[in-house]
Tab-separated table of C-alpha atoms in Angstrom:
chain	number	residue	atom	x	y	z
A	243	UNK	CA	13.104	-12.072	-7.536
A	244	UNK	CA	11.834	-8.550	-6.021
A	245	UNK	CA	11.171	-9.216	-2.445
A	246	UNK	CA	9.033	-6.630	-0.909
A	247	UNK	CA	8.561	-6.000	3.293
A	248	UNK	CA	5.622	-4.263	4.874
A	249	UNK	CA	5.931	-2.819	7.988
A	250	UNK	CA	3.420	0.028	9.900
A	251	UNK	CA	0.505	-1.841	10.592
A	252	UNK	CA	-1.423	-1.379	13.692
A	253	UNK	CA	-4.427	-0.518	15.633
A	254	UNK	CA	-5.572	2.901	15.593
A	255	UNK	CA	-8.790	5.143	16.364
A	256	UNK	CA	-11.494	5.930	13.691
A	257	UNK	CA	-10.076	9.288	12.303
A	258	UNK	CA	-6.532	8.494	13.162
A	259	UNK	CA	-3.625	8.264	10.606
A	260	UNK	CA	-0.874	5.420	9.728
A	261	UNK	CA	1.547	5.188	7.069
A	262	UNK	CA	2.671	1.807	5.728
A	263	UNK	CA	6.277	1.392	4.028
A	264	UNK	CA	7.138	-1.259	1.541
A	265	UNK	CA	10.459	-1.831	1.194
A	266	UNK	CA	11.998	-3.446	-1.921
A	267	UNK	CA	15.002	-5.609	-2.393
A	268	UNK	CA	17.020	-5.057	-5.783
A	269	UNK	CA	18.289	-2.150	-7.914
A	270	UNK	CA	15.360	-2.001	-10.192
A	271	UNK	CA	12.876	-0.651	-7.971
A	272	UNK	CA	12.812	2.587	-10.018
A	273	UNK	CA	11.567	0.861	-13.198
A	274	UNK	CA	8.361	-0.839	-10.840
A	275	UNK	CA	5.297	0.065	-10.979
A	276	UNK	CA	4.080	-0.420	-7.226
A	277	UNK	CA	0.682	-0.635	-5.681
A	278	UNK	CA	-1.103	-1.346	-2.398
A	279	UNK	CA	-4.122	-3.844	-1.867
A	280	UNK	CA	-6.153	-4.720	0.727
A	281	UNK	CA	-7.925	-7.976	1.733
A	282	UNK	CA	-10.959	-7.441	4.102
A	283	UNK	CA	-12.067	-11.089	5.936
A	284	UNK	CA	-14.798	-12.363	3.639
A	285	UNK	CA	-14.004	-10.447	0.857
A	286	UNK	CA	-11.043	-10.505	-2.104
A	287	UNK	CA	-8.446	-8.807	-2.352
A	288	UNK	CA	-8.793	-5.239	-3.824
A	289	UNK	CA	-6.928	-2.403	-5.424
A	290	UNK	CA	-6.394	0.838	-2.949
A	291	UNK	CA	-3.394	2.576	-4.488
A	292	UNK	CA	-0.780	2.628	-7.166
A	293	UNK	CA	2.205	4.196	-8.504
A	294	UNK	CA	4.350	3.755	-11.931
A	295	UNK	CA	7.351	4.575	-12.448
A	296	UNK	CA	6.355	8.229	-13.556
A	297	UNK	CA	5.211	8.896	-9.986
A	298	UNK	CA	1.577	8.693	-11.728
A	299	UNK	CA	-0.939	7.628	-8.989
A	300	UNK	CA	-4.393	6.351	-8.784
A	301	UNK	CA	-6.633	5.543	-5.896
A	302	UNK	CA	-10.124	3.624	-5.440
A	303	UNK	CA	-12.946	5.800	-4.619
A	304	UNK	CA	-13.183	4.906	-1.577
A	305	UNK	CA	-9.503	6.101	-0.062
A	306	UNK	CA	-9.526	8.778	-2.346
A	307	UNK	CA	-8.562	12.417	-0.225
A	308	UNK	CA	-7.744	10.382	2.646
A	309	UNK	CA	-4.612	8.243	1.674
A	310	UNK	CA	-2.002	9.184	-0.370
A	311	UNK	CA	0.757	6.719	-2.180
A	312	UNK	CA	4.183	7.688	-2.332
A	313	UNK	CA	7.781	6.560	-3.311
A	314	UNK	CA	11.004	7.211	-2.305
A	315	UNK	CA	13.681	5.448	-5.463
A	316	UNK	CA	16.946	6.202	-3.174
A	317	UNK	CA	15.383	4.083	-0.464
A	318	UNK	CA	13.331	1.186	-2.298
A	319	UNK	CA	10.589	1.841	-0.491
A	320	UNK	CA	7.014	2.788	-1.104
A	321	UNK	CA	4.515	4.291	1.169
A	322	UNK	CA	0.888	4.574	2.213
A	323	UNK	CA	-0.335	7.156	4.187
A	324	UNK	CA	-3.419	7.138	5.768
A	325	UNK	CA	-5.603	9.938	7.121
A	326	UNK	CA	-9.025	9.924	8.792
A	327	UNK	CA	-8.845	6.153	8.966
A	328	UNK	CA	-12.433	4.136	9.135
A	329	UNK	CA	-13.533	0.893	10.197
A	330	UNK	CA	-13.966	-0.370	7.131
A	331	UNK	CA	-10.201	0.083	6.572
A	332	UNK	CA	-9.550	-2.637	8.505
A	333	UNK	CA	-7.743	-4.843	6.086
A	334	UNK	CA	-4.566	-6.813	5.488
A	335	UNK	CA	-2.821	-5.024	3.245
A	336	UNK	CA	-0.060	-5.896	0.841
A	337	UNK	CA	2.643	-4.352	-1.167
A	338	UNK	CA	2.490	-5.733	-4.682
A	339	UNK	CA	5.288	-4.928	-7.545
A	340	UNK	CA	5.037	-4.943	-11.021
A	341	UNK	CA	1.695	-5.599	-11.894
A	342	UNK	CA	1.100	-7.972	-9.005
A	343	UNK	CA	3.999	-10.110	-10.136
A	344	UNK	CA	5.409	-9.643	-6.717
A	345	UNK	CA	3.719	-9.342	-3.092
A	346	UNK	CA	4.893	-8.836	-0.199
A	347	UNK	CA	3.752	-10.965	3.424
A	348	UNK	CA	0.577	-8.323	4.227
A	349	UNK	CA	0.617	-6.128	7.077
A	350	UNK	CA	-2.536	-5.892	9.269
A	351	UNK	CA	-4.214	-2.541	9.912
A	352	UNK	CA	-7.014	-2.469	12.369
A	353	UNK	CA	-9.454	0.945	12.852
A	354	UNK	CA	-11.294	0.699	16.086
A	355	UNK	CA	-11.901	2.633	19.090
């Protein structure tokens, strides 16, 4: 199975930046589609980024212009950055392969002065 590791989390300042990596275990990272969710306390999980295998990318509404998803094959690894961070980005998030098939332990991010 494709285990995935999240590292990057933190605290940082409203308006700050971050960037999350995911790496992936396994020579068939290229052929993943990867993604990023979030899970807000009180709330389910939710979509924030994605990537295919065509480097094709997709963002909710409300991250769009501030984050940006990324992948780097040679390494494994996908990224997140994240610009102009908010409170309400506070969120576990998680690294999730192939269509959610595989997830990764969460990382927490905390925006907060």
């Amino acid at each position: 199975q494709v285990q995935l590791v999240e590292s990057g989390g933190g605290l940082v300042q409203p308006g700050g930046s971050l960037r999350l990596s995911c790496a992936a275990s396994g020579s068939i990272f290229r052929f993943l589609a990867m993604a990023w969710y979030r899970q807000a306390p009180g709330k389910q999980r939710e979509l924030v980024a994605s990537i295919d295998y065509g480097s094709n990318t997709n963002y909710a509404d409300s991250v769009k212009g501030r984050f940006t998803i990324s992948r780097d094959n040679a390494k494994n690894t996908v990224y997140l950055e994240m610009n102009n961070l908010k409170p309400e980005d506070t969120a576990v998030y998680y690294c999730s392969a192939n269509s959610r098939t595989f997830w990764g332990q969460g990382t927490q991010v905390t925006v907060s002065s």
